[in-house]
Amino acid sequence: MPPFSPTVTLLALSRIWEDSLTSALKPLGLTTRKYALLGHIRSTPGISFSDLARRSRITVQSTHVAVGGFVADGIVADSTGRAGSAAQLEITPAGHRILAEAAGVVARLDADFETSHPALRAALAEHMLQMMQSPGLRE
């Protein structure tokens, strides 16, 4: 048997919980990536496609495709309204409703995780606080 690897273990656990999140978001018409994109748009009204792509670590082209779907679904609006201009993306009221439903999904998964793994939840919270206080992450 190979030695214990915290890296491999975290990757395996994250995949299991990501699958749970993916399944729970599916009825809302969201994937984890779409949920993250919407979160970035909500937290930064007026964000451009380039900034959204950078934050999401995907290509600008992929961002255009995803946002085009959001606009068609009525959950994101581009307030510039003219081709060739920098986008000004923002969440619509319908988008806010979907994000609220998705927050409920995440809260249920978080509660399940905390009930099943309270010590791991505490360790993860402590580690995240330490990382956020690291000077390299605040830049």
mmCIF file of N, CA and C in Angstrom:
data_model
loop_
_atom_site.group_PDB
_atom_site.id
_atom_site.type_symbol
_atom_site.label_atom_id
_atom_site.label_comp_id
_atom_site.label_asym_id
_atom_site.label_seq_id
_atom_site.Cartn_x
_atom_site.Cartn_y
_atom_site.Cartn_z
ATOM 1 N N MET A 1 0.849 -1.175 0.000
ATOM 2 C CA MET A 1 0.000 0.000 0.000
ATOM 3 C C MET A 1 0.898 1.243 0.000
ATOM 4 N N PRO A 2 0.569 2.240 -0.861
ATOM 5 C CA PRO A 2 1.386 3.461 -0.902
ATOM 6 C C PRO A 2 1.200 4.268 0.380
ATOM 7 N N PRO A 3 2.164 5.111 0.704
ATOM 8 C CA PRO A 3 2.034 5.934 1.907
ATOM 9 C C PRO A 3 0.883 6.932 1.762
ATOM 10 N N PHE A 4 0.361 7.354 2.901
ATOM 11 C CA PHE A 4 -0.713 8.349 2.924
ATOM 12 C C PHE A 4 -0.242 9.647 2.282
ATOM 13 N N SER A 5 -1.049 10.204 1.407
ATOM 14 C CA SER A 5 -0.744 11.478 0.772
ATOM 15 C C SER A 5 -1.890 12.454 1.039
ATOM 16 N N PRO A 6 -1.633 13.508 1.812
ATOM 17 C CA PRO A 6 -2.698 14.485 2.037
ATOM 18 C C PRO A 6 -3.140 15.151 0.729
ATOM 19 N N THR A 7 -2.222 15.341 -0.201
ATOM 20 C CA THR A 7 -2.569 15.963 -1.482
ATOM 21 C C THR A 7 -3.563 15.099 -2.252
ATOM 22 N N VAL A 8 -3.256 13.827 -2.388
ATOM 23 C CA VAL A 8 -4.141 12.913 -3.125
ATOM 24 C C VAL A 8 -5.469 12.761 -2.384
ATOM 25 N N THR A 9 -5.410 12.706 -1.066
ATOM 26 C CA THR A 9 -6.635 12.574 -0.272
ATOM 27 C C THR A 9 -7.544 13.788 -0.465
ATOM 28 N N LEU A 10 -6.968 14.996 -0.396
ATOM 29 C CA LEU A 10 -7.778 16.202 -0.599
ATOM 30 C C LEU A 10 -8.368 16.247 -2.000
ATOM 31 N N LEU A 11 -7.596 15.838 -2.986
ATOM 32 C CA LEU A 11 -8.121 15.809 -4.356
ATOM 33 C C LEU A 11 -9.278 14.821 -4.485
ATOM 34 N N ALA A 12 -9.143 13.658 -3.868
ATOM 35 C CA ALA A 12 -10.214 12.658 -3.922
ATOM 36 C C ALA A 12 -11.459 13.163 -3.205
ATOM 37 N N LEU A 13 -11.268 13.723 -2.013
ATOM 38 C CA LEU A 13 -12.415 14.266 -1.266
ATOM 39 C C LEU A 13 -13.078 15.420 -2.007
ATOM 40 N N SER A 14 -12.277 16.280 -2.596
ATOM 41 C CA SER A 14 -12.863 17.418 -3.310
ATOM 42 C C SER A 14 -13.674 16.940 -4.505
ATOM 43 N N ARG A 15 -13.232 15.890 -5.149
ATOM 44 C CA ARG A 15 -13.979 15.342 -6.290
ATOM 45 C C ARG A 15 -15.333 14.793 -5.834
ATOM 46 N N ILE A 16 -15.343 14.113 -4.713
ATOM 47 C CA ILE A 16 -16.599 13.552 -4.179
ATOM 48 C C ILE A 16 -17.583 14.677 -3.877
ATOM 49 N N TRP A 17 -17.123 15.720 -3.176
ATOM 50 C CA TRP A 17 -18.020 16.822 -2.813
ATOM 51 C C TRP A 17 -18.375 17.682 -4.019
ATOM 52 N N GLU A 18 -17.464 17.798 -4.986
ATOM 53 C CA GLU A 18 -17.794 18.533 -6.210
ATOM 54 C C GLU A 18 -18.897 17.802 -6.973
ATOM 55 N N ASP A 19 -18.829 16.470 -7.004
ATOM 56 C CA ASP A 19 -19.892 15.691 -7.650
ATOM 57 C C ASP A 19 -21.232 15.921 -6.951
ATOM 58 N N SER A 20 -21.203 15.999 -5.627
ATOM 59 C CA SER A 20 -22.433 16.273 -4.874
ATOM 60 C C SER A 20 -22.983 17.654 -5.220
ATOM 61 N N LEU A 21 -22.110 18.641 -5.288
ATOM 62 C CA LEU A 21 -22.535 19.996 -5.640
ATOM 63 C C LEU A 21 -23.063 20.038 -7.067
ATOM 64 N N THR A 22 -22.378 19.389 -7.982
ATOM 65 C CA THR A 22 -22.810 19.350 -9.377
ATOM 66 C C THR A 22 -24.209 18.765 -9.496
ATOM 67 N N SER A 23 -24.450 17.657 -8.812
ATOM 68 C CA SER A 23 -25.777 17.027 -8.851
ATOM 69 C C SER A 23 -26.848 17.929 -8.247
ATOM 70 N N ALA A 24 -26.512 18.602 -7.166
ATOM 71 C CA ALA A 24 -27.483 19.461 -6.486
ATOM 72 C C ALA A 24 -27.783 20.734 -7.281
ATOM 73 N N LEU A 25 -26.816 21.234 -8.052
ATOM 74 C CA LEU A 25 -27.020 22.450 -8.843
ATOM 75 C C LEU A 25 -27.733 22.176 -10.166
ATOM 76 N N LYS A 26 -27.665 20.939 -10.628
ATOM 77 C CA LYS A 26 -28.215 20.594 -11.947
ATOM 78 C C LYS A 26 -29.683 21.000 -12.117
ATOM 79 N N PRO A 27 -30.563 20.769 -11.139
ATOM 80 C CA PRO A 27 -31.962 21.188 -11.319
ATOM 81 C C PRO A 27 -32.136 22.699 -11.508
ATOM 82 N N LEU A 28 -31.136 23.482 -11.089
ATOM 83 C CA LEU A 28 -31.185 24.934 -11.263
ATOM 84 C C LEU A 28 -30.618 25.355 -12.619
ATOM 85 N N GLY A 29 -30.156 24.377 -13.404
ATOM 86 C CA GLY A 29 -29.549 24.684 -14.691
ATOM 87 C C GLY A 29 -28.128 25.197 -14.564
ATOM 88 N N LEU A 30 -27.489 24.900 -13.431
ATOM 89 C CA LEU A 30 -26.132 25.376 -13.182
ATOM 90 C C LEU A 30 -25.146 24.218 -13.097
ATOM 91 N N THR A 31 -23.907 24.519 -13.459
ATOM 92 C CA THR A 31 -22.771 23.662 -13.163
ATOM 93 C C THR A 31 -21.936 24.402 -12.122
ATOM 94 N N THR A 32 -20.934 23.752 -11.596
ATOM 95 C CA THR A 32 -20.084 24.449 -10.626
ATOM 96 C C THR A 32 -19.389 25.642 -11.285
ATOM 97 N N ARG A 33 -18.974 25.499 -12.536
ATOM 98 C CA ARG A 33 -18.312 26.605 -13.240
ATOM 99 C C ARG A 33 -19.285 27.765 -13.453
ATOM 100 N N LYS A 34 -20.517 27.458 -13.892
ATOM 101 C CA LYS A 34 -21.504 28.520 -14.098
ATOM 102 C C LYS A 34 -21.837 29.214 -12.783
ATOM 103 N N TYR A 35 -21.931 28.442 -11.720
ATOM 104 C CA TYR A 35 -22.202 29.018 -10.399
ATOM 105 C C TYR A 35 -21.080 29.988 -10.012
ATOM 106 N N ALA A 36 -19.848 29.579 -10.246
ATOM 107 C CA ALA A 36 -18.702 30.435 -9.934
ATOM 108 C C ALA A 36 -18.715 31.697 -10.794
ATOM 109 N N LEU A 37 -18.998 31.563 -12.079
ATOM 110 C CA LEU A 37 -19.058 32.727 -12.959
ATOM 111 C C LEU A 37 -20.123 33.717 -12.481
ATOM 112 N N LEU A 38 -21.305 33.197 -12.153
ATOM 113 C CA LEU A 38 -22.367 34.068 -11.659
ATOM 114 C C LEU A 38 -21.953 34.760 -10.363
ATOM 115 N N GLY A 39 -21.260 34.030 -9.503
ATOM 116 C CA GLY A 39 -20.779 34.624 -8.254
ATOM 117 C C GLY A 39 -19.814 35.767 -8.507
ATOM 118 N N HIS A 40 -18.917 35.602 -9.477
ATOM 119 C CA HIS A 40 -17.981 36.678 -9.821
ATOM 120 C C HIS A 40 -18.730 37.891 -10.387
ATOM 121 N N ILE A 41 -19.725 37.631 -11.241
ATOM 122 C CA ILE A 41 -20.490 38.742 -11.817
ATOM 123 C C ILE A 41 -21.264 39.475 -10.724
ATOM 124 N N ARG A 42 -21.854 38.705 -9.798
ATOM 125 C CA ARG A 42 -22.601 39.342 -8.705
ATOM 126 C C ARG A 42 -21.680 40.169 -7.809
ATOM 127 N N SER A 43 -20.506 39.644 -7.516
ATOM 128 C CA SER A 43 -19.621 40.353 -6.585
ATOM 129 C C SER A 43 -18.941 41.564 -7.221
ATOM 130 N N THR A 44 -18.937 41.635 -8.558
ATOM 131 C CA THR A 44 -18.297 42.751 -9.252
ATOM 132 C C THR A 44 -19.203 43.238 -10.379
ATOM 133 N N PRO A 45 -20.281 43.937 -10.043
ATOM 134 C CA PRO A 45 -21.156 44.447 -11.103
ATOM 135 C C PRO A 45 -20.361 45.290 -12.098
ATOM 136 N N GLY A 46 -20.634 45.094 -13.384
ATOM 137 C CA GLY A 46 -19.920 45.829 -14.410
ATOM 138 C C GLY A 46 -18.639 45.154 -14.857
ATOM 139 N N ILE A 47 -18.363 43.968 -14.356
ATOM 140 C CA ILE A 47 -17.136 43.247 -14.705
ATOM 141 C C ILE A 47 -17.073 43.006 -16.214
ATOM 142 N N SER A 48 -15.879 43.070 -16.762
ATOM 143 C CA SER A 48 -15.687 42.815 -18.191
ATOM 144 C C SER A 48 -15.465 41.330 -18.436
ATOM 145 N N PHE A 49 -15.584 40.927 -19.694
ATOM 146 C CA PHE A 49 -15.324 39.538 -20.059
ATOM 147 C C PHE A 49 -13.888 39.149 -19.725
ATOM 148 N N SER A 50 -12.946 40.039 -19.982
ATOM 149 C CA SER A 50 -11.533 39.738 -19.711
ATOM 150 C C SER A 50 -11.284 39.511 -18.226
ATOM 151 N N ASP A 51 -11.832 40.392 -17.403
ATOM 152 C CA ASP A 51 -11.652 40.234 -15.955
ATOM 153 C C ASP A 51 -12.352 38.974 -15.452
ATOM 154 N N LEU A 52 -13.523 38.706 -15.982
ATOM 155 C CA LEU A 52 -14.250 37.502 -15.586
ATOM 156 C C LEU A 52 -13.467 36.249 -15.964
ATOM 157 N N ALA A 53 -12.886 36.241 -17.143
ATOM 158 C CA ALA A 53 -12.085 35.094 -17.583
ATOM 159 C C ALA A 53 -10.865 34.911 -16.682
ATOM 160 N N ARG A 54 -10.196 36.012 -16.351
ATOM 161 C CA ARG A 54 -9.020 35.925 -15.475
ATOM 162 C C ARG A 54 -9.388 35.363 -14.110
ATOM 163 N N ARG A 55 -10.447 35.880 -13.524
ATOM 164 C CA ARG A 55 -10.863 35.417 -12.202
ATOM 165 C C ARG A 55 -11.290 33.953 -12.223
ATOM 166 N N SER A 56 -11.881 33.532 -13.321
ATOM 167 C CA SER A 56 -12.404 32.173 -13.416
ATOM 168 C C SER A 56 -11.372 31.186 -13.953
ATOM 169 N N ARG A 57 -10.251 31.722 -14.413
ATOM 170 C CA ARG A 57 -9.179 30.895 -14.967
ATOM 171 C C ARG A 57 -9.648 30.069 -16.161
ATOM 172 N N ILE A 58 -10.424 30.737 -17.024
ATOM 173 C CA ILE A 58 -10.849 30.138 -18.288
ATOM 174 C C ILE A 58 -10.576 31.147 -19.386
ATOM 175 N N THR A 59 -10.731 30.723 -20.630
ATOM 176 C CA THR A 59 -10.466 31.620 -21.744
ATOM 177 C C THR A 59 -11.587 32.646 -21.893
ATOM 178 N N VAL A 60 -11.246 33.750 -22.538
ATOM 179 C CA VAL A 60 -12.249 34.770 -22.815
ATOM 180 C C VAL A 60 -13.344 34.180 -23.712
ATOM 181 N N GLN A 61 -12.948 33.329 -24.655
ATOM 182 C CA GLN A 61 -13.928 32.715 -25.544
ATOM 183 C C GLN A 61 -14.921 31.866 -24.758
ATOM 184 N N SER A 62 -14.442 31.073 -23.801
ATOM 185 C CA SER A 62 -15.334 30.259 -22.969
ATOM 186 C C SER A 62 -16.244 31.139 -22.131
ATOM 187 N N THR A 63 -15.712 32.263 -21.683
ATOM 188 C CA THR A 63 -16.508 33.206 -20.908
ATOM 189 C C THR A 63 -17.633 33.777 -21.757
ATOM 190 N N HIS A 64 -17.320 34.137 -22.998
ATOM 191 C CA HIS A 64 -18.347 34.661 -23.910
ATOM 192 C C HIS A 64 -19.467 33.640 -24.124
ATOM 193 N N VAL A 65 -19.098 32.380 -24.300
ATOM 194 C CA VAL A 65 -20.101 31.333 -24.514
ATOM 195 C C VAL A 65 -21.004 31.206 -23.287
ATOM 196 N N ALA A 66 -20.390 31.118 -22.104
ATOM 197 C CA ALA A 66 -21.171 30.960 -20.872
ATOM 198 C C ALA A 66 -22.076 32.166 -20.628
ATOM 199 N N VAL A 67 -21.528 33.357 -20.773
ATOM 200 C CA VAL A 67 -22.320 34.566 -20.520
ATOM 201 C C VAL A 67 -23.418 34.702 -21.571
ATOM 202 N N GLY A 68 -23.140 34.308 -22.809
ATOM 203 C CA GLY A 68 -24.188 34.328 -23.830
ATOM 204 C C GLY A 68 -25.374 33.475 -23.423
ATOM 205 N N GLY A 69 -25.099 32.321 -22.814
ATOM 206 C CA GLY A 69 -26.171 31.477 -22.299
ATOM 207 C C GLY A 69 -26.909 32.144 -21.150
ATOM 208 N N PHE A 70 -26.171 32.812 -20.269
ATOM 209 C CA PHE A 70 -26.792 33.519 -19.146
ATOM 210 C C PHE A 70 -27.715 34.632 -19.653
ATOM 211 N N VAL A 71 -27.247 35.367 -20.660
ATOM 212 C CA VAL A 71 -28.051 36.462 -21.213
ATOM 213 C C VAL A 71 -29.314 35.885 -21.857
ATOM 214 N N ALA A 72 -29.158 34.801 -22.625
ATOM 215 C CA ALA A 72 -30.317 34.166 -23.262
ATOM 216 C C ALA A 72 -31.322 33.668 -22.223
ATOM 217 N N ASP A 73 -30.811 33.210 -21.070
ATOM 218 C CA ASP A 73 -31.682 32.723 -19.990
ATOM 219 C C ASP A 73 -32.245 33.855 -19.127
ATOM 220 N N GLY A 74 -31.784 35.076 -19.361
ATOM 221 C CA GLY A 74 -32.294 36.220 -18.618
ATOM 222 C C GLY A 74 -31.733 36.372 -17.216
ATOM 223 N N ILE A 75 -30.561 35.756 -16.943
ATOM 224 C CA ILE A 75 -30.004 35.854 -15.592
ATOM 225 C C ILE A 75 -28.812 36.804 -15.495
ATOM 226 N N VAL A 76 -28.302 37.234 -16.656
ATOM 227 C CA VAL A 76 -27.226 38.226 -16.710
ATOM 228 C C VAL A 76 -27.590 39.223 -17.802
ATOM 229 N N ALA A 77 -27.238 40.481 -17.582
ATOM 230 C CA ALA A 77 -27.431 41.522 -18.588
ATOM 231 C C ALA A 77 -26.092 42.186 -18.873
ATOM 232 N N ASP A 78 -25.922 42.595 -20.124
ATOM 233 C CA ASP A 78 -24.761 43.377 -20.531
ATOM 234 C C ASP A 78 -25.279 44.779 -20.790
ATOM 235 N N SER A 79 -24.985 45.702 -19.896
ATOM 236 C CA SER A 79 -25.580 47.043 -19.962
ATOM 237 C C SER A 79 -24.991 47.937 -21.041
ATOM 238 N N THR A 80 -23.944 47.491 -21.749
ATOM 239 C CA THR A 80 -23.397 48.342 -22.804
ATOM 240 C C THR A 80 -24.301 48.331 -24.025
ATOM 241 N N GLY A 81 -24.773 47.157 -24.405
ATOM 242 C CA GLY A 81 -25.727 47.040 -25.486
ATOM 243 C C GLY A 81 -25.219 47.355 -26.872
ATOM 244 N N ARG A 82 -23.905 47.474 -27.082
ATOM 245 C CA ARG A 82 -23.426 47.698 -28.434
ATOM 246 C C ARG A 82 -22.173 46.880 -28.700
ATOM 247 N N ALA A 83 -22.104 46.347 -29.895
ATOM 248 C CA ALA A 83 -20.962 45.516 -30.286
ATOM 249 C C ALA A 83 -19.691 46.357 -30.307
ATOM 250 N N GLY A 84 -18.595 45.744 -29.918
ATOM 251 C CA GLY A 84 -17.311 46.413 -29.931
ATOM 252 C C GLY A 84 -16.990 47.185 -28.668
ATOM 253 N N SER A 85 -17.965 47.369 -27.801
ATOM 254 C CA SER A 85 -17.732 48.069 -26.537
ATOM 255 C C SER A 85 -17.383 47.071 -25.451
ATOM 256 N N ALA A 86 -16.667 47.537 -24.459
ATOM 257 C CA ALA A 86 -16.357 46.672 -23.317
ATOM 258 C C ALA A 86 -17.664 46.307 -22.609
ATOM 259 N N ALA A 87 -17.780 45.066 -22.257
ATOM 260 C CA ALA A 87 -18.993 44.586 -21.592
ATOM 261 C C ALA A 87 -19.111 45.179 -20.196
ATOM 262 N N GLN A 88 -20.329 45.321 -19.748
ATOM 263 C CA GLN A 88 -20.645 45.733 -18.386
ATOM 264 C C GLN A 88 -21.652 44.715 -17.873
ATOM 265 N N LEU A 89 -21.166 43.608 -17.359
ATOM 266 C CA LEU A 89 -22.027 42.494 -16.971
ATOM 267 C C LEU A 89 -22.601 42.688 -15.581
ATOM 268 N N GLU A 90 -23.869 42.319 -15.429
ATOM 269 C CA GLU A 90 -24.503 42.376 -14.118
ATOM 270 C C GLU A 90 -25.603 41.318 -14.027
ATOM 271 N N ILE A 91 -25.878 40.912 -12.802
ATOM 272 C CA ILE A 91 -26.903 39.905 -12.531
ATOM 273 C C ILE A 91 -28.277 40.558 -12.593
ATOM 274 N N THR A 92 -29.227 39.869 -13.219
ATOM 275 C CA THR A 92 -30.610 40.349 -13.269
ATOM 276 C C THR A 92 -31.360 39.847 -12.036
ATOM 277 N N PRO A 93 -32.575 40.333 -11.808
ATOM 278 C CA PRO A 93 -33.370 39.792 -10.695
ATOM 279 C C PRO A 93 -33.555 38.269 -10.786
ATOM 280 N N ALA A 94 -33.752 37.744 -11.989
ATOM 281 C CA ALA A 94 -33.869 36.285 -12.145
ATOM 282 C C ALA A 94 -32.566 35.594 -11.751
ATOM 283 N N GLY A 95 -31.448 36.213 -12.081
ATOM 284 C CA GLY A 95 -30.146 35.664 -11.696
ATOM 285 C C GLY A 95 -29.958 35.668 -10.193
ATOM 286 N N HIS A 96 -30.416 36.732 -9.539
ATOM 287 C CA HIS A 96 -30.333 36.797 -8.075
ATOM 288 C C HIS A 96 -31.175 35.687 -7.438
ATOM 289 N N ARG A 97 -32.331 35.388 -8.030
ATOM 290 C CA ARG A 97 -33.170 34.305 -7.493
ATOM 291 C C ARG A 97 -32.465 32.953 -7.626
ATOM 292 N N ILE A 98 -31.844 32.702 -8.773
ATOM 293 C CA ILE A 98 -31.123 31.439 -8.959
ATOM 294 C C ILE A 98 -29.946 31.346 -7.995
ATOM 295 N N LEU A 99 -29.228 32.444 -7.828
ATOM 296 C CA LEU A 99 -28.101 32.431 -6.892
ATOM 297 C C LEU A 99 -28.567 32.202 -5.459
ATOM 298 N N ALA A 100 -29.714 32.727 -5.095
ATOM 299 C CA ALA A 100 -30.254 32.482 -3.751
ATOM 300 C C ALA A 100 -30.598 30.998 -3.581
ATOM 301 N N GLU A 101 -31.200 30.399 -4.604
ATOM 302 C CA GLU A 101 -31.496 28.964 -4.538
ATOM 303 C C GLU A 101 -30.207 28.155 -4.453
ATOM 304 N N ALA A 102 -29.203 28.542 -5.224
ATOM 305 C CA ALA A 102 -27.916 27.839 -5.196
ATOM 306 C C ALA A 102 -27.254 27.984 -3.828
ATOM 307 N N ALA A 103 -27.401 29.144 -3.194
ATOM 308 C CA ALA A 103 -26.840 29.336 -1.842
ATOM 309 C C ALA A 103 -27.492 28.372 -0.863
ATOM 310 N N GLY A 104 -28.781 28.121 -1.030
ATOM 311 C CA GLY A 104 -29.464 27.136 -0.192
ATOM 312 C C GLY A 104 -28.914 25.740 -0.397
ATOM 313 N N VAL A 105 -28.613 25.400 -1.648
ATOM 314 C CA VAL A 105 -28.010 24.098 -1.972
ATOM 315 C C VAL A 105 -26.660 23.970 -1.271
ATOM 316 N N VAL A 106 -25.843 25.008 -1.380
ATOM 317 C CA VAL A 106 -24.515 24.986 -0.754
ATOM 318 C C VAL A 106 -24.642 24.893 0.763
ATOM 319 N N ALA A 107 -25.584 25.608 1.344
ATOM 320 C CA ALA A 107 -25.780 25.561 2.798
ATOM 321 C C ALA A 107 -26.157 24.156 3.257
ATOM 322 N N ARG A 108 -27.004 23.482 2.485
ATOM 323 C CA ARG A 108 -27.374 22.094 2.842
ATOM 324 C C ARG A 108 -26.169 21.160 2.752
ATOM 325 N N LEU A 109 -25.370 21.313 1.700
ATOM 326 C CA LEU A 109 -24.169 20.486 1.570
ATOM 327 C C LEU A 109 -23.175 20.786 2.688
ATOM 328 N N ASP A 110 -23.027 22.067 3.033
ATOM 329 C CA ASP A 110 -22.140 22.445 4.135
ATOM 330 C C ASP A 110 -22.606 21.825 5.447
ATOM 331 N N ALA A 111 -23.911 21.849 5.695
ATOM 332 C CA ALA A 111 -24.450 21.256 6.923
ATOM 333 C C ALA A 111 -24.207 19.753 6.942
ATOM 334 N N ASP A 112 -24.400 19.091 5.807
ATOM 335 C CA ASP A 112 -24.128 17.649 5.722
ATOM 336 C C ASP A 112 -22.659 17.354 6.002
ATOM 337 N N PHE A 113 -21.777 18.175 5.427
ATOM 338 C CA PHE A 113 -20.345 17.982 5.625
ATOM 339 C C PHE A 113 -19.979 18.177 7.092
ATOM 340 N N GLU A 114 -20.496 19.242 7.692
ATOM 341 C CA GLU A 114 -20.175 19.525 9.092
ATOM 342 C C GLU A 114 -20.683 18.423 10.013
ATOM 343 N N THR A 115 -21.856 17.899 9.721
ATOM 344 C CA THR A 115 -22.405 16.809 10.533
ATOM 345 C C THR A 115 -21.556 15.544 10.387
ATOM 346 N N SER A 116 -21.149 15.265 9.159
ATOM 347 C CA SER A 116 -20.386 14.041 8.887
ATOM 348 C C SER A 116 -18.917 14.146 9.284
ATOM 349 N N HIS A 117 -18.344 15.348 9.192
ATOM 350 C CA HIS A 117 -16.899 15.520 9.390
ATOM 351 C C HIS A 117 -16.584 16.787 10.183
ATOM 352 N N PRO A 118 -17.030 16.897 11.429
ATOM 353 C CA PRO A 118 -16.831 18.161 12.170
ATOM 354 C C PRO A 118 -15.361 18.523 12.374
ATOM 355 N N ALA A 119 -14.510 17.554 12.633
ATOM 356 C CA ALA A 119 -13.095 17.863 12.857
ATOM 357 C C ALA A 119 -12.428 18.336 11.565
ATOM 358 N N LEU A 120 -12.782 17.707 10.455
ATOM 359 C CA LEU A 120 -12.220 18.114 9.167
ATOM 360 C C LEU A 120 -12.707 19.508 8.796
ATOM 361 N N ARG A 121 -13.964 19.799 9.064
ATOM 362 C CA ARG A 121 -14.513 21.126 8.792
ATOM 363 C C ARG A 121 -13.753 22.189 9.592
ATOM 364 N N ALA A 122 -13.497 21.908 10.863
ATOM 365 C CA ALA A 122 -12.767 22.854 11.715
ATOM 366 C C ALA A 122 -11.333 23.040 11.202
ATOM 367 N N ALA A 123 -10.686 21.955 10.821
ATOM 368 C CA ALA A 123 -9.310 22.036 10.312
ATOM 369 C C ALA A 123 -9.263 22.823 9.003
ATOM 370 N N LEU A 124 -10.236 22.596 8.131
ATOM 371 C CA LEU A 124 -10.278 23.333 6.862
ATOM 372 C C LEU A 124 -10.512 24.830 7.116
ATOM 373 N N ALA A 125 -11.398 25.157 8.029
ATOM 374 C CA ALA A 125 -11.673 26.557 8.342
ATOM 375 C C ALA A 125 -10.416 27.239 8.894
ATOM 376 N N GLU A 126 -9.720 26.553 9.776
ATOM 377 C CA GLU A 126 -8.491 27.111 10.341
ATOM 378 C C GLU A 126 -7.432 27.305 9.259
ATOM 379 N N HIS A 127 -7.288 26.324 8.395
ATOM 380 C CA HIS A 127 -6.298 26.422 7.318
ATOM 381 C C HIS A 127 -6.638 27.588 6.376
ATOM 382 N N MET A 128 -7.905 27.753 6.045
ATOM 383 C CA MET A 128 -8.313 28.835 5.161
ATOM 384 C C MET A 128 -8.006 30.188 5.801
ATOM 385 N N LEU A 129 -8.265 30.328 7.088
ATOM 386 C CA LEU A 129 -7.936 31.587 7.773
ATOM 387 C C LEU A 129 -6.439 31.877 7.709
ATOM 388 N N GLN A 130 -5.637 30.854 7.911
ATOM 389 C CA GLN A 130 -4.190 31.034 7.843
ATOM 390 C C GLN A 130 -3.762 31.451 6.441
ATOM 391 N N MET A 131 -4.351 30.814 5.436
ATOM 392 C CA MET A 131 -4.000 31.157 4.051
ATOM 393 C C MET A 131 -4.402 32.596 3.705
ATOM 394 N N MET A 132 -5.559 33.024 4.201
ATOM 395 C CA MET A 132 -6.034 34.376 3.900
ATOM 396 C C MET A 132 -5.161 35.430 4.557
ATOM 397 N N GLN A 133 -4.477 35.072 5.630
ATOM 398 C CA GLN A 133 -3.587 36.006 6.307
ATOM 399 C C GLN A 133 -2.193 36.014 5.698
ATOM 400 N N SER A 134 -1.938 35.113 4.765
ATOM 401 C CA SER A 134 -0.645 35.039 4.111
ATOM 402 C C SER A 134 -0.481 36.226 3.163
ATOM 403 N N PRO A 135 0.643 36.962 3.270
ATOM 404 C CA PRO A 135 0.830 38.146 2.421
ATOM 405 C C PRO A 135 0.744 37.843 0.924
ATOM 406 N N GLY A 136 1.182 36.675 0.492
ATOM 407 C CA GLY A 136 1.175 36.336 -0.932
ATOM 408 C C GLY A 136 -0.218 36.193 -1.511
ATOM 409 N N LEU A 137 -1.215 35.908 -0.683
ATOM 410 C CA LEU A 137 -2.581 35.715 -1.182
ATOM 411 C C LEU A 137 -3.387 37.002 -1.199
ATOM 412 N N ARG A 138 -2.908 38.034 -0.567
ATOM 413 C CA ARG A 138 -3.673 39.296 -0.512
ATOM 414 C C ARG A 138 -3.349 40.231 -1.672
ATOM 415 N N GLU A 139 -2.441 39.853 -2.524
ATOM 416 C CA GLU A 139 -2.032 40.740 -3.630
ATOM 417 C C GLU A 139 -3.022 40.672 -4.757
#
